[in-house]
Amino acid sequence: NTIISGAGRGFLNLTNQFDNVGIPTYSSTNISNIGWASGDSAISYCFHSVEGFSKIGSYTGNGSTSNIIETGFEPAWIMVKRTDAANDWFIFDNKRDELNPRKSRLLASQSDAETTNYNVFDFTSDGFVVTDSNVAWNASGGTYIYLAIAADPDTTTPVVENSFDVVTYTGNGSTQSIATDFKPDLVWIKDRQNAYHH
């Protein structure tokens, strides 16, 4: 559950602020000095920004209702975490809210059901605008990291074909097939209405 970025180390299952304990070193092909006990099994999911498709970035909160963040594309999915204070990991996407404002949010760090009590983000053609001054995503002087993945601007010629999809569906109490645009290598699922973990 450890998240490591230029902002330091955080934990996906916790709300703690980021720290600088046990930060590994990086080369073009390796991650070194990760402090697991001998014999521990681990897996690493590694991401980097791809122009026009994904952006891992940071921003500083301004405490207002207009904080413009440029990614270079229109997002389909965003996850945001405050790094300098304890707070949750927030997830927004363009399937649960197809139009602005995007306020349907899930907490990666909690099992909570989806909530919609703030107008949080507007997705734009080249990024997003933080439209609320809540300290969770826009405290004046607060520091935040985000992972944004692009919407597909052209269904006939995608930016990165068959690489990311957001799908909503309704359970039927039995087995069912959920249609995606490709065969996934990783699937992240969350019940939106009940307190179940991701």
PDB file of C-alpha atoms in Angstrom:
ATOM      1  CA  ASN A   1       0.000   0.000   0.000  1.00  0.00           C
ATOM      2  CA  THR A   2       3.027   2.294  -0.177  1.00  0.00           C
ATOM      3  CA  ILE A   3       2.939   5.153  -2.680  1.00  0.00           C
ATOM      4  CA  ILE A   4       6.327   6.688  -3.492  1.00  0.00           C
ATOM      5  CA  SER A   5       6.727   9.841  -5.555  1.00  0.00           C
ATOM      6  CA  GLY A   6       8.805  12.981  -5.728  1.00  0.00           C
ATOM      7  CA  ALA A   7       6.687  14.171  -2.785  1.00  0.00           C
ATOM      8  CA  GLY A   8       8.003  11.352  -0.568  1.00  0.00           C
ATOM      9  CA  ARG A   9       6.248   8.266   0.786  1.00  0.00           C
ATOM     10  CA  GLY A  10       2.544   7.846   1.506  1.00  0.00           C
ATOM     11  CA  PHE A  11       0.218   4.918   2.062  1.00  0.00           C
ATOM     12  CA  LEU A  12      -2.809   4.215  -0.124  1.00  0.00           C
ATOM     13  CA  ASN A  13      -4.714   2.635   2.773  1.00  0.00           C
ATOM     14  CA  LEU A  14      -3.964   5.517   5.209  1.00  0.00           C
ATOM     15  CA  THR A  15      -4.604   9.254   5.381  1.00  0.00           C
ATOM     16  CA  ASN A  16      -1.139  10.139   6.801  1.00  0.00           C
ATOM     17  CA  GLN A  17       0.804  13.015   5.346  1.00  0.00           C
ATOM     18  CA  PHE A  18       3.795  12.003   3.218  1.00  0.00           C
ATOM     19  CA  ASP A  19       7.188  11.442   4.854  1.00  0.00           C
ATOM     20  CA  ASN A  20      10.746  10.816   3.666  1.00  0.00           C
ATOM     21  CA  VAL A  21      11.347   7.488   5.434  1.00  0.00           C
ATOM     22  CA  GLY A  22      12.701   4.613   3.343  1.00  0.00           C
ATOM     23  CA  ILE A  23      12.633   6.447   0.022  1.00  0.00           C
ATOM     24  CA  PRO A  24      14.265   4.317  -2.705  1.00  0.00           C
ATOM     25  CA  THR A  25      16.644   5.536  -5.374  1.00  0.00           C
ATOM     26  CA  TYR A  26      15.855   5.396  -9.084  1.00  0.00           C
ATOM     27  CA  SER A  27      17.756   4.815 -12.287  1.00  0.00           C
ATOM     28  CA  SER A  28      16.375   4.604 -15.819  1.00  0.00           C
ATOM     29  CA  THR A  29      15.632   0.901 -15.296  1.00  0.00           C
ATOM     30  CA  ASN A  30      15.763   0.094 -11.557  1.00  0.00           C
ATOM     31  CA  ILE A  31      14.323   0.957  -8.154  1.00  0.00           C
ATOM     32  CA  SER A  32      16.877   0.423  -5.375  1.00  0.00           C
ATOM     33  CA  ASN A  33      16.977   0.473  -1.580  1.00  0.00           C
ATOM     34  CA  ILE A  34      13.374  -0.545  -0.913  1.00  0.00           C
ATOM     35  CA  GLY A  35      13.262  -1.614   2.722  1.00  0.00           C
ATOM     36  CA  TRP A  36      11.316  -4.881   2.860  1.00  0.00           C
ATOM     37  CA  ALA A  37      12.226  -7.645   5.291  1.00  0.00           C
ATOM     38  CA  SER A  38      14.160 -10.602   3.916  1.00  0.00           C
ATOM     39  CA  GLY A  39      11.817 -13.082   2.220  1.00  0.00           C
ATOM     40  CA  ASP A  40       8.844 -10.667   1.985  1.00  0.00           C
ATOM     41  CA  SER A  41       6.845 -10.934  -1.247  1.00  0.00           C
ATOM     42  CA  ALA A  42       6.002  -7.589  -2.852  1.00  0.00           C
ATOM     43  CA  ILE A  43       4.742  -6.143  -6.112  1.00  0.00           C
ATOM     44  CA  SER A  44       5.399  -2.687  -7.560  1.00  0.00           C
ATOM     45  CA  TYR A  45       3.091  -0.844  -9.956  1.00  0.00           C
ATOM     46  CA  CYS A  46       5.241   1.786 -11.646  1.00  0.00           C
ATOM     47  CA  PHE A  47       3.874   4.779 -13.565  1.00  0.00           C
ATOM     48  CA  HIS A  48       5.398   7.686 -15.429  1.00  0.00           C
ATOM     49  CA  SER A  49       3.884  10.582 -17.343  1.00  0.00           C
ATOM     50  CA  VAL A  50       3.163   9.981 -21.037  1.00  0.00           C
ATOM     51  CA  GLU A  51       2.462  13.124 -23.065  1.00  0.00           C
ATOM     52  CA  GLY A  52      -1.170  13.267 -24.127  1.00  0.00           C
ATOM     53  CA  PHE A  53      -2.145  10.221 -22.062  1.00  0.00           C
ATOM     54  CA  SER A  54      -1.115  10.423 -18.398  1.00  0.00           C
ATOM     55  CA  LYS A  55       0.349  12.971 -16.006  1.00  0.00           C
ATOM     56  CA  ILE A  56       1.794  12.521 -12.531  1.00  0.00           C
ATOM     57  CA  GLY A  57       2.123  15.969 -11.083  1.00  0.00           C
ATOM     58  CA  SER A  58       1.705  18.254  -8.134  1.00  0.00           C
ATOM     59  CA  TYR A  59       0.083  21.561  -7.385  1.00  0.00           C
ATOM     60  CA  THR A  60      -0.195  24.086  -4.579  1.00  0.00           C
ATOM     61  CA  GLY A  61      -3.618  24.932  -3.201  1.00  0.00           C
ATOM     62  CA  ASN A  62      -4.783  28.537  -3.418  1.00  0.00           C
ATOM     63  CA  GLY A  63      -7.800  28.386  -1.100  1.00  0.00           C
ATOM     64  CA  SER A  64     -10.092  29.820  -3.784  1.00  0.00           C
ATOM     65  CA  THR A  65     -12.674  28.467  -6.201  1.00  0.00           C
ATOM     66  CA  SER A  66     -10.458  28.668  -9.283  1.00  0.00           C
ATOM     67  CA  ASN A  67      -7.169  26.766  -9.168  1.00  0.00           C
ATOM     68  CA  ILE A  68      -6.195  25.796 -12.730  1.00  0.00           C
ATOM     69  CA  ILE A  69      -4.054  22.656 -13.188  1.00  0.00           C
ATOM     70  CA  GLU A  70      -2.722  21.898 -16.681  1.00  0.00           C
ATOM     71  CA  THR A  71      -2.126  18.289 -17.733  1.00  0.00           C
ATOM     72  CA  GLY A  72      -2.004  18.742 -21.514  1.00  0.00           C
ATOM     73  CA  PHE A  73      -5.178  16.689 -22.073  1.00  0.00           C
ATOM     74  CA  GLU A  74      -8.766  16.309 -20.917  1.00  0.00           C
ATOM     75  CA  PRO A  75      -8.804  13.857 -17.972  1.00  0.00           C
ATOM     76  CA  ALA A  76     -10.955  10.750 -17.775  1.00  0.00           C
ATOM     77  CA  TRP A  77      -9.727   9.830 -14.263  1.00  0.00           C
ATOM     78  CA  ILE A  78      -7.931  11.727 -11.504  1.00  0.00           C
ATOM     79  CA  MET A  79      -6.630  10.660  -8.091  1.00  0.00           C
ATOM     80  CA  VAL A  80      -5.511  13.446  -5.712  1.00  0.00           C
ATOM     81  CA  LYS A  81      -3.832  13.381  -2.271  1.00  0.00           C
ATOM     82  CA  ARG A  82      -2.663  16.174   0.006  1.00  0.00           C
ATOM     83  CA  THR A  83       0.959  15.444   0.941  1.00  0.00           C
ATOM     84  CA  ASP A  84       1.740  18.002   3.667  1.00  0.00           C
ATOM     85  CA  ALA A  85      -1.166  17.078   5.996  1.00  0.00           C
ATOM     86  CA  ALA A  86      -3.265  14.035   6.795  1.00  0.00           C
ATOM     87  CA  ASN A  87      -6.067  13.550   4.285  1.00  0.00           C
ATOM     88  CA  ASP A  88      -7.679  10.941   2.070  1.00  0.00           C
ATOM     89  CA  TRP A  89      -6.905   9.882  -1.500  1.00  0.00           C
ATOM     90  CA  PHE A  90      -9.753  11.156  -3.719  1.00  0.00           C
ATOM     91  CA  ILE A  91     -10.785   9.634  -7.053  1.00  0.00           C
ATOM     92  CA  PHE A  92     -12.866  11.418  -9.732  1.00  0.00           C
ATOM     93  CA  ASP A  93     -13.769  10.325 -13.264  1.00  0.00           C
ATOM     94  CA  ASN A  94     -15.861  11.179 -16.312  1.00  0.00           C
ATOM     95  CA  LYS A  95     -18.208   8.189 -16.136  1.00  0.00           C
ATOM     96  CA  ARG A  96     -19.879   8.860 -12.782  1.00  0.00           C
ATOM     97  CA  ASP A  97     -20.070  12.593 -13.604  1.00  0.00           C
ATOM     98  CA  GLU A  98     -20.233  13.017 -17.367  1.00  0.00           C
ATOM     99  CA  LEU A  99     -20.449  16.823 -17.131  1.00  0.00           C
ATOM    100  CA  ASN A 100     -18.896  19.497 -14.943  1.00  0.00           C
ATOM    101  CA  PRO A 101     -18.793  19.933 -12.043  1.00  0.00           C
ATOM    102  CA  ARG A 102     -17.211  16.582 -11.128  1.00  0.00           C
ATOM    103  CA  LYS A 103     -18.287  15.952  -7.557  1.00  0.00           C
ATOM    104  CA  SER A 104     -18.822  12.172  -7.335  1.00  0.00           C
ATOM    105  CA  ARG A 105     -15.810  10.975  -5.410  1.00  0.00           C
ATOM    106  CA  LEU A 106     -14.451   7.739  -4.020  1.00  0.00           C
ATOM    107  CA  LEU A 107     -11.775   7.447  -1.341  1.00  0.00           C
ATOM    108  CA  ALA A 108      -8.962   5.056  -2.199  1.00  0.00           C
ATOM    109  CA  SER A 109      -7.894   5.162   1.460  1.00  0.00           C
ATOM    110  CA  GLN A 110     -11.323   4.172   2.831  1.00  0.00           C
ATOM    111  CA  SER A 111     -14.097   1.667   2.225  1.00  0.00           C
ATOM    112  CA  ASP A 112     -16.735   4.451   2.210  1.00  0.00           C
ATOM    113  CA  ALA A 113     -19.513   4.635  -0.350  1.00  0.00           C
ATOM    114  CA  GLU A 114     -19.387   7.346  -3.006  1.00  0.00           C
ATOM    115  CA  THR A 115     -20.158  10.902  -1.867  1.00  0.00           C
ATOM    116  CA  THR A 116     -21.250  13.973  -3.850  1.00  0.00           C
ATOM    117  CA  ASN A 117     -21.555  16.892  -1.413  1.00  0.00           C
ATOM    118  CA  TYR A 118     -18.982  19.268  -2.994  1.00  0.00           C
ATOM    119  CA  ASN A 119     -18.445  20.652  -6.499  1.00  0.00           C
ATOM    120  CA  VAL A 120     -14.780  19.681  -6.609  1.00  0.00           C
ATOM    121  CA  PHE A 121     -13.335  19.739 -10.148  1.00  0.00           C
ATOM    122  CA  ASP A 122     -14.171  20.903 -13.632  1.00  0.00           C
ATOM    123  CA  PHE A 123     -12.439  18.804 -16.302  1.00  0.00           C
ATOM    124  CA  THR A 124     -11.155  20.969 -19.168  1.00  0.00           C
ATOM    125  CA  SER A 125      -9.632  20.224 -22.565  1.00  0.00           C
ATOM    126  CA  ASP A 126      -6.114  20.573 -21.114  1.00  0.00           C
ATOM    127  CA  GLY A 127      -6.459  19.709 -17.430  1.00  0.00           C
ATOM    128  CA  PHE A 128      -8.755  20.457 -14.533  1.00  0.00           C
ATOM    129  CA  VAL A 129      -9.882  23.344 -12.359  1.00  0.00           C
ATOM    130  CA  VAL A 130     -10.242  22.928  -8.590  1.00  0.00           C
ATOM    131  CA  THR A 131     -13.550  24.715  -7.996  1.00  0.00           C
ATOM    132  CA  ASP A 132     -13.790  24.412  -4.208  1.00  0.00           C
ATOM    133  CA  SER A 133     -11.599  25.694  -1.371  1.00  0.00           C
ATOM    134  CA  ASN A 134     -11.863  22.602   0.858  1.00  0.00           C
ATOM    135  CA  VAL A 135      -8.499  21.785   2.487  1.00  0.00           C
ATOM    136  CA  ALA A 136      -8.766  18.191   1.197  1.00  0.00           C
ATOM    137  CA  TRP A 137      -7.933  19.377  -2.331  1.00  0.00           C
ATOM    138  CA  ASN A 138      -7.248  23.144  -2.262  1.00  0.00           C
ATOM    139  CA  ALA A 139      -5.940  24.514   1.054  1.00  0.00           C
ATOM    140  CA  SER A 140      -4.081  27.797   0.648  1.00  0.00           C
ATOM    141  CA  GLY A 141      -0.394  26.807   0.484  1.00  0.00           C
ATOM    142  CA  GLY A 142      -1.216  23.078   0.764  1.00  0.00           C
ATOM    143  CA  THR A 143       0.737  20.648  -1.431  1.00  0.00           C
ATOM    144  CA  TYR A 144      -0.985  17.949  -3.489  1.00  0.00           C
ATOM    145  CA  ILE A 145       0.000  15.162  -5.862  1.00  0.00           C
ATOM    146  CA  TYR A 146      -2.211  13.743  -8.580  1.00  0.00           C
ATOM    147  CA  LEU A 147      -2.334  11.026 -11.187  1.00  0.00           C
ATOM    148  CA  ALA A 148      -4.448  11.974 -14.211  1.00  0.00           C
ATOM    149  CA  ILE A 149      -5.289   9.693 -17.132  1.00  0.00           C
ATOM    150  CA  ALA A 150      -6.613  11.161 -20.375  1.00  0.00           C
ATOM    151  CA  ALA A 151     -10.055  10.864 -21.868  1.00  0.00           C
ATOM    152  CA  ASP A 152     -10.053   9.420 -25.376  1.00  0.00           C
ATOM    153  CA  PRO A 153     -10.426  12.483 -27.615  1.00  0.00           C
ATOM    154  CA  ASP A 154     -10.974  10.436 -30.773  1.00  0.00           C
ATOM    155  CA  THR A 155     -12.536   6.984 -30.623  1.00  0.00           C
ATOM    156  CA  THR A 156     -11.159   6.011 -34.040  1.00  0.00           C
ATOM    157  CA  THR A 157      -7.565   7.013 -33.295  1.00  0.00           C
ATOM    158  CA  PRO A 158      -6.973   6.983 -29.530  1.00  0.00           C
ATOM    159  CA  VAL A 159      -3.912   8.640 -28.016  1.00  0.00           C
ATOM    160  CA  VAL A 160      -2.765   5.308 -26.537  1.00  0.00           C
ATOM    161  CA  GLU A 161      -4.999   2.650 -27.984  1.00  0.00           C
ATOM    162  CA  ASN A 162      -6.630   0.114 -25.662  1.00  0.00           C
ATOM    163  CA  SER A 163      -4.835   1.208 -22.526  1.00  0.00           C
ATOM    164  CA  PHE A 164      -7.376   2.660 -20.073  1.00  0.00           C
ATOM    165  CA  ASP A 165     -11.141   2.414 -19.625  1.00  0.00           C
ATOM    166  CA  VAL A 166     -13.627   3.511 -16.960  1.00  0.00           C
ATOM    167  CA  VAL A 167     -16.743   1.335 -16.742  1.00  0.00           C
ATOM    168  CA  THR A 168     -19.769   1.642 -14.459  1.00  0.00           C
ATOM    169  CA  TYR A 169     -22.097  -1.304 -13.963  1.00  0.00           C
ATOM    170  CA  THR A 170     -24.811  -2.615 -11.641  1.00  0.00           C
ATOM    171  CA  GLY A 171     -24.399  -5.844  -9.709  1.00  0.00           C
ATOM    172  CA  ASN A 172     -26.864  -8.691 -10.300  1.00  0.00           C
ATOM    173  CA  GLY A 173     -26.077 -10.906  -7.293  1.00  0.00           C
ATOM    174  CA  SER A 174     -24.478 -13.522  -9.524  1.00  0.00           C
ATOM    175  CA  THR A 175     -21.705 -13.776 -12.100  1.00  0.00           C
ATOM    176  CA  GLN A 176     -21.814 -11.409 -15.045  1.00  0.00           C
ATOM    177  CA  SER A 177     -19.642 -10.163 -17.883  1.00  0.00           C
ATOM    178  CA  ILE A 178     -18.595  -6.501 -17.912  1.00  0.00           C
ATOM    179  CA  ALA A 179     -17.670  -5.153 -21.350  1.00  0.00           C
ATOM    180  CA  THR A 180     -14.373  -3.286 -21.701  1.00  0.00           C
ATOM    181  CA  ASP A 181     -12.623  -1.953 -24.794  1.00  0.00           C
ATOM    182  CA  PHE A 182      -9.720  -4.390 -24.359  1.00  0.00           C
ATOM    183  CA  LYS A 183      -8.465  -7.304 -22.232  1.00  0.00           C
ATOM    184  CA  PRO A 184      -7.189  -5.639 -19.022  1.00  0.00           C
ATOM    185  CA  ASP A 185      -3.915  -6.433 -17.258  1.00  0.00           C
ATOM    186  CA  LEU A 186      -5.060  -4.722 -14.027  1.00  0.00           C
ATOM    187  CA  VAL A 187      -8.628  -4.103 -12.824  1.00  0.00           C
ATOM    188  CA  TRP A 188      -9.511  -1.735  -9.939  1.00  0.00           C
ATOM    189  CA  ILE A 189     -13.090  -2.199  -8.637  1.00  0.00           C
ATOM    190  CA  LYS A 190     -15.097  -0.345  -5.961  1.00  0.00           C
ATOM    191  CA  ASP A 191     -18.740  -0.684  -4.856  1.00  0.00           C
ATOM    192  CA  ARG A 192     -20.054   2.903  -5.095  1.00  0.00           C
ATOM    193  CA  GLN A 193     -23.042   2.509  -2.771  1.00  0.00           C
ATOM    194  CA  ASN A 194     -21.659   0.443   0.107  1.00  0.00           C
ATOM    195  CA  ALA A 195     -18.716   0.502   2.500  1.00  0.00           C
ATOM    196  CA  TYR A 196     -16.538  -2.153   0.860  1.00  0.00           C
ATOM    197  CA  HIS A 197     -12.837  -1.746   0.225  1.00  0.00           C
ATOM    198  CA  HIS A 198     -11.402  -1.173  -3.235  1.00  0.00           C
TER     199      HIS A 198
END
